[in-house]
mmCIF file of C-alpha atoms and ligand atoms in Angstrom:
data_model
loop_
_atom_site.group_PDB
_atom_site.id
_atom_site.type_symbol
_atom_site.label_atom_id
_atom_site.label_comp_id
_atom_site.label_asym_id
_atom_site.label_seq_id
_atom_site.Cartn_x
_atom_site.Cartn_y
_atom_site.Cartn_z
ATOM 1 C CA MET A 6 0.937 7.669 17.798
ATOM 2 C CA ILE A 7 0.712 10.736 15.575
ATOM 3 C CA ASP A 8 1.827 13.996 17.238
ATOM 4 C CA LYS A 9 -0.413 16.566 15.577
ATOM 5 C CA LYS A 10 1.220 19.560 17.275
ATOM 6 C CA LYS A 11 4.591 18.585 15.834
ATOM 7 C CA ILE A 12 3.127 18.224 12.348
ATOM 8 C CA GLU A 13 1.471 21.652 12.635
ATOM 9 C CA THR A 14 4.771 23.280 13.644
ATOM 10 C CA ALA A 15 6.575 21.525 10.796
ATOM 11 C CA VAL A 16 4.017 22.567 8.174
ATOM 12 C CA THR A 17 4.176 26.169 9.385
ATOM 13 C CA MET A 18 7.973 26.103 9.000
ATOM 14 C CA LEU A 19 7.663 24.452 5.611
ATOM 15 C CA LEU A 20 5.343 27.206 4.398
ATOM 16 C CA GLU A 21 7.733 29.830 5.774
ATOM 17 C CA GLY A 22 10.572 27.986 4.097
ATOM 18 C CA ILE A 23 9.028 28.261 0.644
ATOM 19 C CA GLY A 24 8.421 31.961 1.238
ATOM 20 C CA GLU A 25 4.689 31.909 1.980
ATOM 21 C CA ASN A 26 2.889 34.278 4.294
ATOM 22 C CA THR A 27 1.490 31.923 6.941
ATOM 23 C CA GLU A 28 -1.025 34.535 8.096
ATOM 24 C CA ARG A 29 -2.659 34.642 4.673
ATOM 25 C CA GLU A 30 -6.375 33.815 4.768
ATOM 26 C CA GLY A 31 -6.362 30.577 2.721
ATOM 27 C CA ILE A 32 -3.267 29.221 4.434
ATOM 28 C CA LYS A 33 -3.856 30.140 8.090
ATOM 29 C CA GLU A 34 -5.556 26.846 8.934
ATOM 30 C CA THR A 35 -3.420 24.699 6.626
ATOM 31 C CA PRO A 36 -1.075 23.317 9.325
ATOM 32 C CA GLN A 37 -4.083 22.014 11.301
ATOM 33 C CA ARG A 38 -5.696 20.589 8.157
ATOM 34 C CA VAL A 39 -2.520 18.794 7.123
ATOM 35 C CA ALA A 40 -2.088 17.374 10.642
ATOM 36 C CA ARG A 41 -5.622 15.935 10.574
ATOM 37 C CA MET A 42 -5.063 14.558 7.086
ATOM 38 C CA TYR A 43 -1.756 12.933 8.042
ATOM 39 C CA GLU A 44 -3.452 11.210 10.924
ATOM 40 C CA GLU A 45 -5.637 9.463 8.350
ATOM 41 C CA ILE A 46 -3.158 8.766 5.564
ATOM 42 C CA PHE A 47 -0.464 7.508 7.952
ATOM 43 C CA ALA A 48 -2.845 5.454 10.069
ATOM 44 C CA GLY A 49 -1.047 2.236 9.095
ATOM 45 C CA ILE A 50 2.207 3.078 10.915
ATOM 46 C CA ASP A 51 1.235 1.455 14.204
ATOM 47 C CA LYS A 52 -1.060 -1.206 12.710
ATOM 48 C CA ASP A 53 -0.361 -4.916 12.352
ATOM 49 C CA ALA A 54 -1.878 -6.917 9.462
ATOM 50 C CA LYS A 55 -2.299 -9.774 11.925
ATOM 51 C CA GLU A 56 -5.421 -8.015 13.151
ATOM 52 C CA HIS A 57 -7.079 -8.818 9.797
ATOM 53 C CA LEU A 58 -5.317 -12.010 8.751
ATOM 54 C CA SER A 59 -5.711 -13.988 11.965
ATOM 55 C CA LYS A 60 -9.468 -14.431 11.439
ATOM 56 C CA THR A 61 -9.283 -17.381 9.084
ATOM 57 C CA PHE A 62 -11.764 -20.097 8.279
ATOM 58 C CA GLU A 63 -11.230 -23.644 7.070
ATOM 59 C CA ARG A 64 -11.552 -24.680 3.475
ATOM 60 C CA GLU A 65 -10.506 -27.994 1.953
ATOM 61 C CA SER A 66 -9.858 -26.742 -1.572
ATOM 62 C CA SER A 67 -6.386 -25.665 -2.571
ATOM 63 C CA ASP A 68 -7.559 -23.752 -5.635
ATOM 64 C CA MET A 69 -5.974 -20.395 -6.252
ATOM 65 C CA VAL A 70 -7.834 -17.420 -4.717
ATOM 66 C CA ILE A 71 -7.423 -14.199 -6.700
ATOM 67 C CA GLU A 72 -8.421 -10.713 -5.607
ATOM 68 C CA LYS A 73 -7.613 -8.098 -8.214
ATOM 69 C CA ASP A 74 -7.819 -4.327 -8.633
ATOM 70 C CA ILE A 75 -7.651 -3.422 -4.945
ATOM 71 C CA SER A 76 -7.091 0.318 -5.186
ATOM 72 C CA PHE A 77 -4.722 2.063 -2.775
ATOM 73 C CA TYR A 78 -3.073 5.403 -2.005
ATOM 74 C CA SER A 79 0.308 5.589 -0.330
ATOM 75 C CA MET A 80 3.101 8.119 0.260
ATOM 76 C CA CYS A 81 6.552 7.775 -1.240
ATOM 77 C CA GLU A 82 8.979 7.977 1.667
ATOM 78 C CA HIS A 83 11.651 9.660 -0.449
ATOM 79 C CA HIS A 84 9.574 12.700 -1.419
ATOM 80 C CA LEU A 85 6.420 12.540 0.741
ATOM 81 C CA MET A 86 4.389 12.580 -2.453
ATOM 82 C CA PRO A 87 1.537 10.185 -3.221
ATOM 83 C CA PHE A 88 1.835 7.053 -5.247
ATOM 84 C CA PHE A 89 -1.360 5.188 -6.032
ATOM 85 C CA GLY A 90 -2.792 2.444 -8.162
ATOM 86 C CA VAL A 91 -3.970 -1.130 -7.787
ATOM 87 C CA VAL A 92 -2.840 -4.273 -6.005
ATOM 88 C CA HIS A 93 -3.556 -7.775 -7.313
ATOM 89 C CA ILE A 94 -3.205 -10.666 -4.887
ATOM 90 C CA ALA A 95 -3.423 -14.429 -5.327
ATOM 91 C CA TYR A 96 -2.751 -17.205 -2.871
ATOM 92 C CA ILE A 97 -2.982 -20.972 -2.740
ATOM 93 C CA PRO A 98 -4.589 -21.922 0.555
ATOM 94 C CA ASN A 99 -3.393 -24.725 2.760
ATOM 95 C CA GLY A 100 -6.637 -25.359 4.639
ATOM 96 C CA LYS A 101 -7.081 -21.715 5.712
ATOM 97 C CA VAL A 102 -8.689 -18.791 3.902
ATOM 98 C CA VAL A 103 -9.670 -15.246 4.901
ATOM 99 C CA GLY A 104 -12.622 -13.075 3.960
ATOM 100 C CA ILE A 105 -11.933 -11.139 0.769
ATOM 101 C CA SER A 106 -12.206 -7.769 2.557
ATOM 102 C CA LYS A 107 -9.292 -8.773 4.815
ATOM 103 C CA LEU A 108 -6.916 -8.717 1.865
ATOM 104 C CA ALA A 109 -7.963 -5.128 1.118
ATOM 105 C CA ARG A 110 -7.491 -4.249 4.822
ATOM 106 C CA THR A 111 -4.002 -5.747 4.714
ATOM 107 C CA VAL A 112 -3.192 -3.529 1.727
ATOM 108 C CA GLU A 113 -4.357 -0.489 3.758
ATOM 109 C CA VAL A 114 -2.071 -1.353 6.686
ATOM 110 C CA PHE A 115 0.995 -1.194 4.442
ATOM 111 C CA ALA A 116 -0.163 1.633 2.169
ATOM 112 C CA ARG A 117 -0.919 4.076 4.974
ATOM 113 C CA ARG A 118 2.646 4.795 5.983
ATOM 114 C CA PRO A 119 5.746 6.310 4.362
ATOM 115 C CA GLN A 120 6.518 3.613 1.868
ATOM 116 C CA ILE A 121 8.293 2.421 -1.252
ATOM 117 C CA GLN A 122 6.398 0.281 -3.730
ATOM 118 C CA GLU A 123 8.893 -2.593 -3.738
ATOM 119 C CA ARG A 124 8.784 -3.005 0.042
ATOM 120 C CA MET A 125 5.004 -2.716 0.164
ATOM 121 C CA THR A 126 4.733 -5.530 -2.404
ATOM 122 C CA GLU A 127 6.959 -7.788 -0.289
ATOM 123 C CA GLN A 128 5.313 -6.940 3.009
ATOM 124 C CA ILE A 129 1.832 -7.798 1.731
ATOM 125 C CA ALA A 130 3.033 -11.095 0.234
ATOM 126 C CA LYS A 131 4.944 -12.156 3.360
ATOM 127 C CA GLU A 132 2.154 -11.301 5.793
ATOM 128 C CA ILE A 133 -0.407 -13.323 3.831
ATOM 129 C CA MET A 134 2.030 -16.224 3.462
ATOM 130 C CA ASN A 135 2.804 -16.270 7.203
ATOM 131 C CA HIS A 136 -0.636 -15.756 8.678
ATOM 132 C CA LEU A 137 -2.466 -18.156 6.339
ATOM 133 C CA ASP A 138 0.356 -20.731 6.159
ATOM 134 C CA ALA A 139 -0.384 -20.548 2.434
ATOM 135 C CA GLU A 140 1.195 -22.857 -0.149
ATOM 136 C CA GLY A 141 2.028 -19.807 -2.200
ATOM 137 C CA VAL A 142 1.343 -16.097 -2.518
ATOM 138 C CA ILE A 143 1.851 -13.637 -5.352
ATOM 139 C CA VAL A 144 1.337 -9.869 -5.243
ATOM 140 C CA LYS A 145 1.509 -7.455 -8.157
ATOM 141 C CA ILE A 146 1.290 -3.671 -7.742
ATOM 142 C CA GLU A 147 0.857 -1.153 -10.550
ATOM 143 C CA ALA A 148 1.185 2.467 -9.467
ATOM 144 C CA GLU A 149 1.727 6.022 -10.608
ATOM 145 C CA HIS A 150 4.196 8.057 -8.552
ATOM 146 C CA LEU A 151 3.541 11.777 -8.376
ATOM 147 C CA CYS A 152 7.217 12.353 -7.571
ATOM 148 C CA MET A 153 7.868 11.095 -11.111
ATOM 149 C CA SER A 154 4.858 12.699 -12.800
ATOM 150 C CA MET A 155 5.138 16.208 -11.328
ATOM 151 C CA ARG A 156 8.869 16.683 -11.111
ATOM 152 C CA GLY A 157 12.179 15.167 -12.153
ATOM 153 C CA ILE A 158 11.690 13.125 -15.299
ATOM 154 C CA LYS A 159 7.999 14.207 -15.572
ATOM 155 C CA LYS A 160 6.395 11.171 -17.122
ATOM 156 C CA PRO A 161 2.692 11.493 -16.332
ATOM 157 C CA ARG A 162 0.643 8.303 -16.207
ATOM 158 C CA SER A 163 3.679 6.045 -16.519
ATOM 159 C CA LYS A 164 3.241 3.006 -14.295
ATOM 160 C CA THR A 165 5.705 1.315 -12.020
ATOM 161 C CA VAL A 166 5.021 -2.420 -11.783
ATOM 162 C CA THR A 167 6.393 -4.612 -9.009
ATOM 163 C CA TYR A 168 5.680 -8.172 -8.003
ATOM 164 C CA LYS A 169 6.642 -10.654 -5.330
ATOM 165 C CA ALA A 170 6.125 -14.415 -5.606
ATOM 166 C CA LEU A 171 6.499 -16.799 -2.664
ATOM 167 C CA GLY A 172 6.200 -20.579 -2.233
ATOM 168 C CA LYS A 173 4.564 -22.367 -5.150
ATOM 169 C CA PHE A 174 4.323 -19.156 -7.156
ATOM 170 C CA GLU A 175 8.066 -18.735 -6.828
ATOM 171 C CA GLU A 176 8.774 -22.337 -7.841
ATOM 172 C CA ASN A 177 6.234 -22.782 -10.608
ATOM 173 C CA GLU A 178 6.339 -20.542 -13.643
ATOM 174 C CA LYS A 179 3.047 -21.899 -15.003
ATOM 175 C CA LEU A 180 1.228 -20.776 -11.855
ATOM 176 C CA ARG A 181 2.774 -17.336 -12.172
ATOM 177 C CA GLN A 182 1.624 -17.136 -15.793
ATOM 178 C CA THR A 183 -1.935 -18.111 -14.819
ATOM 179 C CA PHE A 184 -1.933 -15.254 -12.319
ATOM 180 C CA PHE A 185 -0.425 -12.685 -14.674
ATOM 181 C CA GLU A 186 -2.916 -13.655 -17.400
ATOM 182 C CA SER A 187 -5.846 -13.165 -15.055
ATOM 183 C CA VAL A 188 -4.780 -9.730 -13.811
ATOM 184 C CA LYS A 189 -3.736 -8.344 -17.182
HETATM 185 ZN ZN1 ZN B 12 9.377 9.549 -4.673
#
């Protein structure tokens, strides 16, 4: 559970730390606003993707299911700065499929917490693989990291691309190519 009082105290100290006047008109309510915002953007911390991926239905076909361009916003755990972009997911069902919206909900569970892109990619792939008993899963994430765009090496709009392939996608290069072609 999010402790809003703690966040408020921390934001006040942070503002003091950078030399701001915390009584200033525009900033007075900022600790409360940030606490409310954090409640929303870190709502995935105590969530389990099982909630979305356990509602499966049966389907005979083992054709690849692709859901692309699922947009997301997350927070880099190293700098507490946003990284955001799109997730592309494909899986090969083994008798079980989920509603398309459940894949997007799964992305939200892992995006709404302090995160690194590589781990988020793996977590999404593994959860889908496990809950659907899929033959294979592949996840590709393309994202811009504000901690890279605004500071440090300052490369605006450069994209970090990660992917994780499991099962048949890991074994079969042709399947991977089919996926990469379709999400290009
Ligand atoms: Zn960062």
